[in-house]
Coordinates of C-alpha atoms in Angstrom, one line a residue:
Chain W
X1 CA 139.9 -100.2 5.8
X2 CA 138.7 -101.4 2.4
X3 CA 137.3 -104.5 4.0
X4 CA 135.3 -102.5 6.5
X5 CA 134.1 -100.1 3.8
X6 CA 132.8 -102.8 1.6
X7 CA 131.0 -104.4 4.5
X8 CA 129.3 -101.1 5.3
X9 CA 128.3 -100.8 1.6
X10 CA 126.6 -104.2 1.7
X11 CA 124.7 -103.1 4.8
X12 CA 123.6 -100.0 3.0
X13 CA 122.3 -101.9 0.1
X14 CA 120.3 -104.1 2.4
X15 CA 118.9 -101.0 4.1
X16 CA 117.7 -99.6 0.7
X17 CA 115.4 -102.7 0.4
X18 CA 113.7 -101.7 3.6
X19 CA 112.5 -98.2 2.5
X20 CA 109.7 -96.7 4.4
X21 CA 107.1 -97.0 1.5
X22 CA 103.4 -97.1 2.4
X23 CA 100.9 -99.8 1.6
X24 CA 97.4 -99.0 0.4
X25 CA 95.8 -99.5 3.7
X26 CA 92.0 -99.6 4.0
X27 CA 90.6 -96.5 2.4
X28 CA 87.4 -94.6 3.0
X29 CA 85.1 -95.5 5.9
X30 CA 81.9 -94.0 4.4
X31 CA 79.4 -96.8 5.0
X32 CA 76.7 -96.2 7.5
X33 CA 74.8 -99.4 8.4
X34 CA 71.1 -99.3 9.3
X35 CA 69.5 -102.3 11.1
X36 CA 65.7 -102.5 10.9
X37 CA 64.0 -103.9 14.0
X38 CA 60.5 -104.4 15.2
X39 CA 59.2 -102.4 18.1
X40 CA 57.1 -105.3 19.2
X41 CA 60.0 -107.6 20.2
X42 CA 63.2 -105.8 19.3
X43 CA 64.1 -108.5 16.8
X44 CA 65.3 -108.0 13.2
X45 CA 62.7 -106.9 10.8
X46 CA 62.7 -107.9 7.1
X47 CA 61.8 -105.1 4.8
X48 CA 60.7 -105.4 1.2
X49 CA 62.8 -102.6 -0.2
X50 CA 61.9 -100.9 -3.4
X51 CA 65.0 -98.8 -3.4
X52 CA 67.2 -96.2 -1.7
X53 CA 68.1 -92.9 -3.3
X54 CA 70.7 -90.5 -2.0
X55 CA 71.0 -86.8 -2.6
X56 CA 73.6 -85.8 -5.1
X57 CA 73.4 -89.0 -7.2
X58 CA 71.0 -90.6 -9.6
X59 CA 72.0 -94.1 -8.4
X60 CA 69.4 -96.2 -6.7
X61 CA 70.7 -98.7 -4.2
X62 CA 69.2 -101.9 -2.8
X63 CA 66.6 -102.2 -5.5
X64 CA 63.8 -104.7 -4.9
X65 CA 65.4 -106.7 -2.1
X66 CA 64.2 -108.3 1.1
X67 CA 66.6 -107.3 3.8
X68 CA 66.8 -106.5 7.6
X69 CA 69.8 -104.2 7.1
X70 CA 71.3 -101.9 4.5
X71 CA 74.5 -99.8 4.1
X72 CA 74.2 -96.2 3.1
X73 CA 77.1 -94.8 1.0
X74 CA 77.9 -91.4 2.5
X75 CA 79.1 -88.6 0.3
X76 CA 82.6 -87.7 1.5
X77 CA 82.6 -84.5 -0.6
X78 CA 80.1 -83.0 1.7
X79 CA 79.4 -83.2 5.4
X80 CA 75.8 -84.5 5.2
X81 CA 73.8 -86.8 2.9
X82 CA 70.1 -87.2 2.6
X83 CA 68.5 -90.6 1.8
X84 CA 65.0 -91.6 0.7
X85 CA 64.3 -95.2 1.6
X86 CA 61.3 -96.6 -0.1
X87 CA 59.8 -99.9 1.1
X88 CA 56.7 -101.9 0.4
X89 CA 55.0 -101.3 3.7
X90 CA 56.5 -98.0 4.9
X91 CA 56.3 -96.0 1.8
X92 CA 59.1 -93.4 1.5
X93 CA 61.1 -92.5 4.6
X94 CA 63.7 -89.7 4.7
X95 CA 66.8 -89.7 6.7
X96 CA 69.6 -87.0 6.8
X97 CA 73.0 -87.9 8.2
X98 CA 75.7 -85.5 9.2
X99 CA 79.3 -86.3 9.8
X100 CA 82.9 -84.8 9.9
X101 CA 85.2 -85.5 7.0
X102 CA 89.0 -85.4 7.1
X103 CA 91.4 -86.2 4.3
X104 CA 94.7 -88.0 4.4
X105 CA 97.1 -88.6 1.6
X106 CA 98.0 -92.3 1.3
X107 CA 100.3 -92.7 -1.7
X108 CA 100.7 -91.9 -5.4
X109 CA 99.0 -95.2 -6.3
X110 CA 96.2 -95.0 -3.7
X111 CA 95.6 -91.2 -3.7
X112 CA 93.8 -90.0 -0.6
X113 CA 91.5 -91.6 1.9
X114 CA 88.5 -89.9 3.5
X115 CA 88.0 -90.5 7.2
X116 CA 84.5 -89.9 8.4
X117 CA 83.6 -89.5 12.1
X118 CA 81.1 -88.0 14.5
X119 CA 78.0 -89.4 12.6
X120 CA 74.8 -87.6 13.6
X121 CA 71.1 -88.1 12.9
X122 CA 70.1 -84.7 11.6
X123 CA 66.6 -85.7 10.8
X124 CA 64.5 -88.8 10.2
X125 CA 60.8 -89.6 9.9
X126 CA 60.8 -93.2 11.1
X127 CA 58.6 -94.4 14.0
X128 CA 61.7 -94.7 16.2
X129 CA 65.4 -94.3 15.3
X130 CA 68.6 -94.2 17.3
X131 CA 72.3 -93.8 16.7
X132 CA 74.4 -96.6 18.2
X133 CA 77.8 -96.0 16.7
X134 CA 79.1 -92.6 15.5
X135 CA 81.9 -94.0 13.3
X136 CA 80.9 -95.1 9.8
X137 CA 82.5 -98.3 8.6
X138 CA 84.9 -99.1 5.7
X139 CA 83.1 -102.4 5.0
X140 CA 79.7 -103.8 5.3
X141 CA 80.0 -105.0 8.9
X142 CA 78.1 -103.7 11.9
X143 CA 75.3 -101.2 12.3
X144 CA 75.5 -97.5 13.1
X145 CA 71.7 -96.8 13.3
X146 CA 68.8 -98.9 14.5
X147 CA 65.3 -98.2 13.1
X148 CA 62.4 -99.5 15.0
X149 CA 59.0 -99.8 13.3
X150 CA 55.6 -99.9 14.7
X151 CA 53.7 -103.2 14.2
X152 CA 52.7 -103.8 10.6
X153 CA 49.1 -104.7 10.6
X154 CA 48.4 -104.9 6.9
X155 CA 51.0 -107.3 5.5
X156 CA 49.9 -110.7 4.5
X157 CA 51.8 -113.5 2.7
X158 CA 51.0 -115.6 -0.3
X159 CA 52.8 -118.9 -0.6
X160 CA 53.2 -121.1 -3.7
X161 CA 53.0 -124.9 -3.5
X162 CA 53.1 -127.7 -6.1
X163 CA 50.7 -130.6 -5.8
X164 CA 52.4 -134.0 -6.5
X165 CA 52.4 -137.6 -5.3
X166 CA 49.5 -137.1 -2.9
X167 CA 51.1 -134.2 -1.1
X168 CA 52.4 -130.7 -1.9
X169 CA 55.8 -129.1 -1.7
X170 CA 56.9 -125.4 -1.5
X171 CA 57.6 -124.2 -5.0
X172 CA 59.8 -121.2 -5.9
X173 CA 58.2 -119.5 -8.9
X174 CA 59.6 -116.9 -11.2
X175 CA 57.5 -113.7 -10.9
X176 CA 57.9 -111.2 -13.7
X177 CA 55.7 -108.7 -11.9
X178 CA 53.1 -108.6 -9.1
X179 CA 50.7 -105.6 -9.0
X180 CA 47.8 -104.4 -6.9
X181 CA 44.5 -102.9 -8.0
X182 CA 46.1 -99.5 -8.1
X183 CA 48.7 -100.7 -10.6
X184 CA 51.6 -100.3 -8.1
X185 CA 54.4 -102.9 -8.8
X186 CA 55.0 -104.7 -5.6
X187 CA 57.5 -107.3 -6.9
X188 CA 59.4 -107.3 -10.1
X189 CA 61.6 -109.9 -11.7
X190 CA 62.1 -112.1 -8.7
X191 CA 61.9 -115.8 -7.8
X192 CA 60.1 -116.6 -4.5
X193 CA 58.2 -119.3 -2.8
X194 CA 56.4 -116.8 -0.6
X195 CA 55.6 -113.1 -1.3
X196 CA 54.6 -110.4 1.2
X197 CA 51.6 -108.4 0.0
X198 CA 50.3 -105.1 1.5
X199 CA 46.6 -104.7 2.0
X200 CA 45.0 -101.3 2.0
X201 CA 44.2 -100.4 5.7
X202 CA 41.9 -97.7 4.6
X203 CA 39.7 -100.0 2.6
X204 CA 38.3 -103.5 2.8
X205 CA 39.1 -105.0 -0.6
X206 CA 42.1 -105.6 -2.8
X207 CA 43.0 -107.2 -6.1
X208 CA 46.3 -108.6 -7.1
X209 CA 47.7 -109.7 -10.5
X210 CA 50.7 -112.1 -10.7
X211 CA 52.5 -112.3 -14.0
X212 CA 54.6 -115.5 -14.0
X213 CA 56.0 -114.9 -17.5
X214 CA 55.5 -117.2 -20.5
X215 CA 52.0 -115.8 -20.9
X216 CA 50.9 -117.2 -17.5
X217 CA 49.0 -114.7 -15.4
X218 CA 46.8 -115.2 -12.4
X219 CA 44.5 -112.8 -10.6
X220 CA 42.8 -113.0 -7.2
X221 CA 40.4 -110.7 -5.3
X222 CA 40.2 -110.4 -1.5
X223 CA 37.9 -108.7 1.1
X224 CA 38.7 -108.2 4.8
X225 CA 37.6 -106.4 7.9
X226 CA 39.5 -103.6 9.8
X227 CA 39.5 -102.8 13.5
X228 CA 41.3 -99.9 15.1
X229 CA 43.7 -100.6 18.0
X230 CA 46.6 -98.9 19.8
X231 CA 49.6 -101.2 20.4
X232 CA 52.2 -98.5 21.3
X233 CA 51.4 -94.9 22.2
X234 CA 54.2 -93.8 19.8
X235 CA 52.5 -95.6 17.0
X236 CA 49.0 -94.3 17.8
X237 CA 45.8 -96.1 16.7
X238 CA 46.5 -98.7 14.0
X239 CA 44.1 -100.7 11.7
X240 CA 44.2 -104.4 12.5
X241 CA 43.1 -106.5 9.4
X242 CA 41.2 -109.8 9.8
X243 CA 38.5 -112.0 8.3
X244 CA 40.3 -112.3 5.0
X245 CA 38.2 -113.9 2.3
X246 CA 38.8 -114.8 -1.3
X247 CA 36.1 -113.5 -3.6
X248 CA 37.5 -114.5 -7.0
X249 CA 40.7 -116.1 -8.4
X250 CA 41.9 -118.1 -11.3
X251 CA 44.7 -120.2 -9.7
X252 CA 44.4 -124.0 -9.9
X253 CA 43.6 -123.7 -6.2
X254 CA 43.8 -120.8 -3.7
X255 CA 43.0 -121.3 0.0
X256 CA 43.0 -119.0 3.1
X257 CA 45.1 -120.7 5.8
X258 CA 45.0 -117.8 8.2
X259 CA 42.4 -115.1 7.9
X260 CA 44.1 -112.4 10.1
X261 CA 47.3 -110.4 9.8
X262 CA 50.2 -111.1 12.1
X263 CA 53.5 -109.4 12.8
X264 CA 55.9 -110.9 11.8
X265 CA 53.8 -111.9 8.9
X266 CA 52.8 -115.5 8.4
X267 CA 51.3 -117.3 5.4
X268 CA 47.7 -116.2 4.9
X269 CA 47.0 -117.6 1.4
X270 CA 48.4 -120.7 -0.3
X271 CA 48.2 -121.0 -4.1
X272 CA 48.5 -124.6 -5.4
X273 CA 49.5 -125.7 -8.8
X274 CA 48.1 -128.9 -10.1
X275 CA 50.6 -131.4 -11.4
X276 CA 51.1 -131.4 -15.2
X277 CA 50.3 -135.0 -16.1
X278 CA 51.0 -134.8 -19.8
X279 CA 54.7 -133.9 -19.8
X280 CA 56.9 -136.6 -21.4
X281 CA 60.7 -136.4 -21.4
X282 CA 62.6 -137.5 -24.5
X283 CA 66.3 -138.1 -24.1
X284 CA 68.8 -137.9 -27.0
X285 CA 71.4 -140.7 -26.9
X286 CA 74.5 -141.6 -28.9
X287 CA 74.8 -144.9 -30.6
X288 CA 77.2 -147.3 -28.9
X289 CA 77.8 -149.3 -25.8
X290 CA 77.4 -148.2 -23.2
X291 CA 74.7 -145.7 -24.2
X292 CA 75.8 -142.1 -23.7
X293 CA 73.9 -138.8 -23.8
X294 CA 73.9 -136.8 -27.0
X295 CA 73.6 -133.1 -27.5
X296 CA 71.8 -132.1 -30.7
X297 CA 71.3 -128.7 -32.4
X298 CA 67.6 -128.0 -32.6
X299 CA 66.2 -125.4 -34.9
X300 CA 62.7 -126.0 -33.8
X301 CA 60.5 -128.7 -32.1
X302 CA 56.8 -128.2 -32.9
X303 CA 53.8 -129.8 -31.2
X304 CA 50.1 -129.7 -31.8
X305 CA 49.0 -127.1 -34.3
X306 CA 52.7 -126.4 -35.1
X307 CA 53.1 -124.7 -31.7
X308 CA 56.8 -124.0 -31.2
X309 CA 58.0 -125.8 -28.1
X310 CA 61.8 -125.3 -28.5
X311 CA 63.7 -123.0 -30.8
X312 CA 67.4 -122.6 -31.7
X313 CA 68.8 -124.6 -28.7
X314 CA 71.3 -127.3 -28.0
X315 CA 69.4 -130.0 -26.2
X316 CA 70.3 -133.2 -24.3
X317 CA 66.6 -133.8 -23.6
X318 CA 63.3 -132.2 -24.3
X319 CA 60.0 -132.2 -22.3
X320 CA 57.1 -132.5 -24.7
X321 CA 53.4 -132.1 -23.8
X322 CA 51.1 -135.0 -24.9
X323 CA 47.6 -134.0 -26.3
X324 CA 45.0 -134.9 -23.7
X325 CA 42.2 -134.8 -26.2
X326 CA 43.5 -137.6 -28.5
X327 CA 45.3 -140.9 -28.1
X328 CA 48.3 -139.8 -30.2
X329 CA 50.7 -136.9 -30.4
X330 CA 53.1 -136.0 -33.2
X331 CA 56.2 -133.8 -32.8
X332 CA 58.2 -132.3 -35.7
X333 CA 61.9 -131.9 -35.2
X334 CA 63.7 -129.4 -37.4
X335 CA 67.4 -130.2 -36.9
X336 CA 70.5 -129.0 -38.6
X337 CA 70.6 -130.9 -41.9
X338 CA 67.4 -133.0 -41.4
X339 CA 63.8 -133.0 -40.4
X340 CA 62.4 -135.8 -38.2
X341 CA 59.1 -136.8 -36.8
X342 CA 58.2 -138.5 -33.5
X343 CA 54.8 -140.0 -33.0
X344 CA 53.7 -141.2 -29.6
X345 CA 50.6 -143.3 -29.0
X346 CA 49.2 -143.9 -25.5
X347 CA 46.2 -144.8 -23.4
X348 CA 44.4 -142.0 -21.6
X349 CA 42.8 -142.6 -18.2
X350 CA 40.8 -139.8 -16.4
X351 CA 41.5 -139.8 -12.7
X352 CA 41.1 -137.6 -9.7
X353 CA 44.5 -136.8 -8.2
X354 CA 43.3 -133.8 -6.3
X355 CA 39.7 -132.6 -6.1
X356 CA 40.8 -129.0 -6.5
X357 CA 42.6 -129.9 -9.7
X358 CA 39.3 -131.5 -11.1
X359 CA 37.7 -128.2 -10.5
X360 CA 40.5 -126.2 -12.0
X361 CA 40.7 -128.6 -15.0
X362 CA 37.0 -128.6 -15.6
X363 CA 37.0 -132.4 -15.0
X364 CA 39.3 -135.1 -14.0
X365 CA 43.0 -135.0 -15.0
X366 CA 44.2 -137.3 -17.6
X367 CA 46.9 -139.9 -16.9
X368 CA 49.0 -141.2 -19.9
X369 CA 50.1 -144.8 -20.0
X370 CA 51.2 -147.6 -22.4
X371 CA 53.3 -145.3 -24.4
X372 CA 54.4 -146.5 -27.8
X373 CA 56.8 -144.3 -29.7
X374 CA 57.6 -144.4 -33.5
X375 CA 59.6 -142.1 -35.7
X376 CA 62.1 -141.6 -38.5
X377 CA 65.1 -141.3 -36.2
X378 CA 67.8 -144.0 -36.3
X379 CA 66.3 -145.5 -33.2
X380 CA 63.3 -144.6 -31.2
X381 CA 62.4 -146.6 -28.0
X382 CA 60.2 -146.2 -25.0
X383 CA 62.0 -146.9 -21.7
X384 CA 60.7 -150.2 -20.5
X385 CA 60.2 -149.1 -16.9
X386 CA 58.7 -145.7 -17.8
X387 CA 56.0 -146.3 -20.3
X388 CA 53.7 -144.0 -18.3
X389 CA 54.0 -140.2 -17.9
X390 CA 54.7 -139.2 -14.3
X391 CA 55.0 -135.9 -12.5
X392 CA 57.7 -134.5 -12.1
X393 CA 58.6 -135.7 -15.6
X394 CA 60.8 -138.8 -16.1
X395 CA 62.5 -140.1 -19.2
X396 CA 59.9 -142.0 -21.2
X397 CA 61.5 -142.1 -24.7
X398 CA 65.1 -142.4 -25.9
X399 CA 66.1 -141.3 -29.4
X400 CA 69.2 -142.0 -31.3
X401 CA 69.5 -139.4 -34.1
Chain P
X1 CA 114.3 -60.3 54.8
X2 CA 117.7 -59.5 56.4
X3 CA 117.8 -62.9 58.0
X4 CA 117.1 -64.6 54.6
X5 CA 119.9 -62.7 52.9
X6 CA 122.4 -63.4 55.6
X7 CA 121.5 -67.1 55.6
X8 CA 122.1 -67.3 51.9
X9 CA 125.4 -65.5 52.2
X10 CA 126.4 -67.9 54.9
X11 CA 125.6 -70.9 52.7
X12 CA 127.7 -69.5 49.8
X13 CA 130.7 -68.8 52.1
X14 CA 130.6 -72.3 53.5
X15 CA 130.4 -73.8 50.0
X16 CA 133.4 -71.8 48.8
X17 CA 135.4 -73.0 51.8
X18 CA 134.4 -76.5 51.0
X19 CA 135.4 -76.0 47.4
X20 CA 138.8 -74.7 48.5
X21 CA 139.2 -77.8 50.6
X22 CA 138.1 -79.9 47.7
X23 CA 140.5 -78.1 45.4
X24 CA 143.3 -78.8 47.7
X25 CA 142.2 -82.5 47.6
X26 CA 142.2 -82.4 43.7
X27 CA 145.6 -80.9 43.5
X28 CA 147.0 -84.0 45.2
X29 CA 145.4 -86.2 42.5
X30 CA 146.8 -85.8 38.9
X31 CA 144.7 -88.5 37.0
X32 CA 141.9 -86.8 35.0
X33 CA 138.3 -88.1 35.6
X34 CA 137.3 -90.7 33.0
X35 CA 133.9 -88.9 32.5
X36 CA 135.6 -85.9 31.0
X37 CA 134.8 -85.9 27.2
X38 CA 137.7 -86.9 25.0
X39 CA 136.1 -85.7 21.7
X40 CA 133.2 -84.7 19.6
X41 CA 132.0 -86.6 16.6
X42 CA 130.1 -84.8 13.9
X43 CA 128.7 -86.6 10.9
X44 CA 126.0 -86.9 8.4
X45 CA 123.6 -89.6 7.3
X46 CA 124.9 -91.1 4.0
X47 CA 121.6 -92.8 3.5
X48 CA 119.7 -89.5 3.3
X49 CA 122.3 -88.1 0.9
X50 CA 122.0 -91.1 -1.4
X51 CA 118.2 -91.0 -1.3
X52 CA 118.2 -87.5 -2.8
X53 CA 119.5 -89.1 -6.0
X54 CA 117.5 -92.3 -6.3
X55 CA 114.2 -91.3 -4.7
X56 CA 112.7 -88.5 -6.7
X57 CA 110.0 -87.9 -4.1
X58 CA 112.6 -87.2 -1.3
X59 CA 114.9 -84.3 -0.5
X60 CA 116.7 -84.0 2.8
X61 CA 119.7 -84.2 4.9
X62 CA 120.7 -85.1 8.5
X63 CA 123.6 -84.1 10.7
X64 CA 124.6 -86.1 13.7
X65 CA 126.8 -85.2 16.6
X66 CA 127.7 -86.8 19.9
X67 CA 130.1 -86.3 22.8
X68 CA 131.5 -89.0 25.0
X69 CA 131.4 -89.2 28.7
X70 CA 133.4 -92.4 29.3
X71 CA 131.1 -95.1 27.8
X72 CA 128.1 -92.8 27.7
X73 CA 127.3 -90.5 24.8
X74 CA 125.1 -87.5 24.5
X75 CA 123.7 -87.6 21.0
X76 CA 121.8 -85.0 18.9
X77 CA 120.6 -85.3 15.3
X78 CA 119.2 -82.4 13.3
X79 CA 117.7 -82.8 9.9
X80 CA 115.4 -81.6 7.2
X81 CA 113.4 -83.3 4.6
X82 CA 110.6 -82.8 2.1
X83 CA 108.4 -85.2 0.2
X84 CA 106.6 -84.7 -3.1
X85 CA 104.2 -87.2 -4.6
X86 CA 102.6 -86.4 -7.9
X87 CA 100.1 -88.4 -9.9
X88 CA 97.5 -87.8 -12.5
X89 CA 94.9 -87.3 -9.8
X90 CA 96.7 -85.1 -7.3
X91 CA 99.9 -83.7 -5.7
X92 CA 101.1 -84.0 -2.1
X93 CA 103.9 -81.8 -0.7
X94 CA 105.4 -82.0 2.8
X95 CA 108.5 -80.2 4.2
X96 CA 109.9 -79.6 7.6
X97 CA 112.7 -79.9 10.1
X98 CA 113.3 -82.2 13.0
X99 CA 115.7 -83.0 15.7
X100 CA 116.5 -86.0 18.0
X101 CA 118.1 -85.8 21.4
X102 CA 119.2 -88.8 23.4
X103 CA 121.9 -90.9 24.9
X104 CA 123.8 -94.0 23.9
X105 CA 125.7 -96.6 26.0
X106 CA 128.7 -98.3 24.6
X107 CA 129.1 -102.0 25.2
X108 CA 132.3 -102.6 23.4
X109 CA 134.7 -101.7 26.3
X110 CA 137.7 -103.9 25.3
X111 CA 138.2 -102.7 21.7
X112 CA 141.7 -101.2 21.3
X113 CA 140.4 -98.7 18.7
X114 CA 137.5 -97.7 21.0
X115 CA 135.0 -98.8 18.3
X116 CA 131.4 -98.7 19.6
X117 CA 128.6 -101.1 19.8
X118 CA 125.8 -99.1 21.4
X119 CA 122.2 -99.1 22.5
X120 CA 120.4 -95.9 23.2
X121 CA 117.2 -93.8 23.4
X122 CA 116.0 -90.7 21.6
X123 CA 113.3 -88.1 21.8
X124 CA 112.3 -86.8 18.4
X125 CA 110.5 -83.7 17.5
X126 CA 109.5 -82.2 14.1
X127 CA 107.8 -79.2 12.8
X128 CA 106.4 -79.3 9.3
X129 CA 103.7 -78.2 6.8
X130 CA 101.9 -80.2 4.1
X131 CA 99.5 -79.6 1.3
X132 CA 97.4 -81.9 -0.8
X133 CA 95.5 -81.2 -4.0
X134 CA 93.4 -83.8 -5.8
X135 CA 90.6 -84.3 -8.4
X136 CA 88.8 -87.0 -6.4
X137 CA 86.3 -89.4 -7.9
X138 CA 83.5 -91.1 -6.2
X139 CA 81.7 -93.8 -8.1
X140 CA 78.3 -92.5 -7.0
X141 CA 78.8 -88.8 -6.3
X142 CA 81.0 -87.8 -9.2
X143 CA 84.2 -85.8 -9.1
X144 CA 85.3 -83.0 -6.8
X145 CA 88.4 -80.8 -6.5
X146 CA 90.0 -81.2 -3.1
X147 CA 92.5 -78.7 -1.7
X148 CA 93.8 -79.2 1.9
X149 CA 96.8 -77.9 3.8
X150 CA 98.3 -78.1 7.3
X151 CA 100.5 -75.0 7.7
X152 CA 102.2 -75.6 11.1
X153 CA 102.1 -79.1 12.5
X154 CA 104.3 -80.5 15.2
X155 CA 105.0 -84.1 15.9
X156 CA 107.0 -85.9 18.6
X157 CA 108.0 -89.5 19.0
X158 CA 110.5 -91.8 20.9
X159 CA 113.1 -94.1 19.6
X160 CA 115.2 -97.1 20.8
X161 CA 118.5 -97.2 18.9
X162 CA 121.3 -99.6 18.3
X163 CA 124.3 -99.5 16.1
X164 CA 128.0 -99.4 15.7
X165 CA 130.7 -96.9 15.1
X166 CA 134.0 -98.0 13.6
X167 CA 137.2 -96.1 13.2
X168 CA 138.2 -96.3 9.6
X169 CA 141.2 -94.1 9.4
X170 CA 142.6 -91.6 11.9
X171 CA 139.7 -89.2 12.5
X172 CA 137.3 -90.7 10.0
X173 CA 134.7 -93.0 11.3
X174 CA 131.7 -94.9 9.8
X175 CA 128.7 -96.5 11.4
X176 CA 125.1 -97.3 11.2
X177 CA 122.1 -96.9 13.5
X178 CA 119.0 -98.9 13.6
X179 CA 116.0 -97.1 15.1
X180 CA 112.7 -98.4 16.5
X181 CA 110.4 -95.5 16.5
X182 CA 107.2 -95.3 18.5
X183 CA 104.8 -93.1 20.4
X184 CA 104.1 -90.7 17.6
X185 CA 101.8 -87.8 18.4
X186 CA 101.0 -84.9 16.2
X187 CA 99.3 -81.6 17.0
X188 CA 95.7 -81.0 16.2
X189 CA 95.0 -80.2 12.6
X190 CA 92.0 -79.1 10.5
X191 CA 90.4 -81.2 7.7
X192 CA 93.7 -82.9 6.7
X193 CA 95.2 -85.7 8.7
X194 CA 99.0 -85.6 8.7
X195 CA 100.5 -88.2 6.3
X196 CA 104.2 -88.0 6.9
X197 CA 106.4 -86.6 9.8
X198 CA 110.0 -85.6 8.9
X199 CA 112.3 -87.8 10.9
X200 CA 109.6 -90.4 11.7
X201 CA 107.9 -91.4 8.5
X202 CA 104.4 -92.3 7.7
X203 CA 101.8 -91.5 10.3
X204 CA 99.7 -94.6 9.7
X205 CA 102.2 -96.7 11.5
X206 CA 102.1 -96.7 15.3
X207 CA 105.6 -98.2 15.3
X208 CA 108.2 -98.1 12.5
X209 CA 111.8 -98.8 11.8
X210 CA 114.5 -96.5 10.5
X211 CA 118.1 -96.9 9.4
X212 CA 120.9 -94.4 9.2
X213 CA 124.3 -94.9 7.7
X214 CA 126.7 -92.4 9.2
X215 CA 129.9 -90.8 7.9
X216 CA 131.6 -89.2 10.9
X217 CA 134.6 -87.1 11.8
X218 CA 135.9 -87.1 15.3
X219 CA 137.3 -83.9 16.8
X220 CA 139.5 -84.7 19.8
X221 CA 139.2 -82.4 22.8
X222 CA 142.0 -84.0 24.9
X223 CA 144.4 -86.8 24.4
X224 CA 142.6 -90.0 24.5
X225 CA 144.1 -92.5 26.9
X226 CA 145.6 -95.5 25.0
X227 CA 144.1 -99.0 25.2
X228 CA 140.6 -100.2 25.9
X229 CA 138.3 -98.4 28.3
X230 CA 138.9 -99.2 31.9
X231 CA 135.9 -100.3 33.8

């Protein structure tokens, strides 16, 4: 009997380890997905969102993003939530969603979960909207609502390209802000190679200011013609914009490549940047064989007229601008524990790389060659195969501190 | 109507005559039918009792009973349990009663002590109530006090069971039962989804396992034939 009893006790201990304790299974399903689509072809539509605000919270979601879908965080303390969705082209649209909420206790650790169902569109002021799935999701997967928009007839695109080596390449530029003539911020703190810009369909002229940061700002003025047309009865008569012309600008080069608006939008304007032909790269090396890169603590590096080029940085290399007005440039290095000077002599040759750059430059661009570098560093030498400045910059000078 | 009553009377008379004939036949045979019960076993789930001491969220008990019909057993379980979960954010309370009704088949026919190794089925039913109070926090919408209750909820499920019963000493038996529970369905409730069903467990699981550890006393009804069961 004792043997049987002990055997049973072991089985009981084993059973204790299989207690019916819950896991934290997936919690709330309070995400309603919205897919933005074009009425024209039913395909996904990319919106330039300024932000989404929900009733009951000060939080702003999806700030300054380009997206074809968003997820709305439904308030599970109530049975409806209102959203204001602000976009670049559509202004502010309101949408009110209703739903049923049920609560279920999960565990001491997890608390409760909120199960939302029976999603309903209580009101919306989009061109066309429909509910396709009445159950909100627990994660960002799948759409519950599809929003269709009428054709956009006033959105143009400005692309940025960098001129180099006889051709041009797309160039993603950091944009601190982009505003229109009314002062409205269209883009803020973003890096893009192409930006969508809305033209005023009620007028026939617009001005834009692009702030690239580092005190670089460019402005351009446009004029265009508008024609009234009905694409869809639901959308009513719309203004079609065409005959876009540039009336003023201060880019290196700005061209119209397509003078009418399309949906989806295509590049209408291209802004070219001329190559910077005076940028020399100086590499810091360690003494020894083989030669290795060195990192030095820079307090300041100053150029012409003591303009500060670098300040309080650890550098492996520095890109320094040569003075196009003289045959020699001097740079002052303030390092930890010492001050050094680097002088570079060179030959200047005016040349037309791109005619547009001649215009922007007020004359031909200057090419720098036959570099000779001297200084009070331990060793200063011009790279034998790179005694001319190129664009993009290459290593022209090596310094051993 | 007279014809109907007279027909019914005729049927009962003929049945009684048949019974008398049958009785006469039985009188000639003195061996009792093997399907007549030999005893009733009543026990309790030791696992539930122990859990009251080590699991501070659980309070409950379960009583089991079965009666044998040769190798077949009619089994019934009755129990009660309550669950209490408390945290800084909220408190959940659940209490109710349940029963299970079913049958087992013994596959250990040659055991001289008539120990059992059985498989069986059960139908389970519970009636319970639950409440939940919480100070809920949403990262965007702030906090809210949540109070929910389900006063009268019923649930039903099915089980496949397997286990053993072993005679330890005279009338004292011990055994365990493993349960595969499935097919849970609860009655319609308001804003609160049931979390826990007494006798079944958590509602988020479509199937789940259970385990009981029984301490049983057998009450004999008639003298048990000696030796293993005859097939």
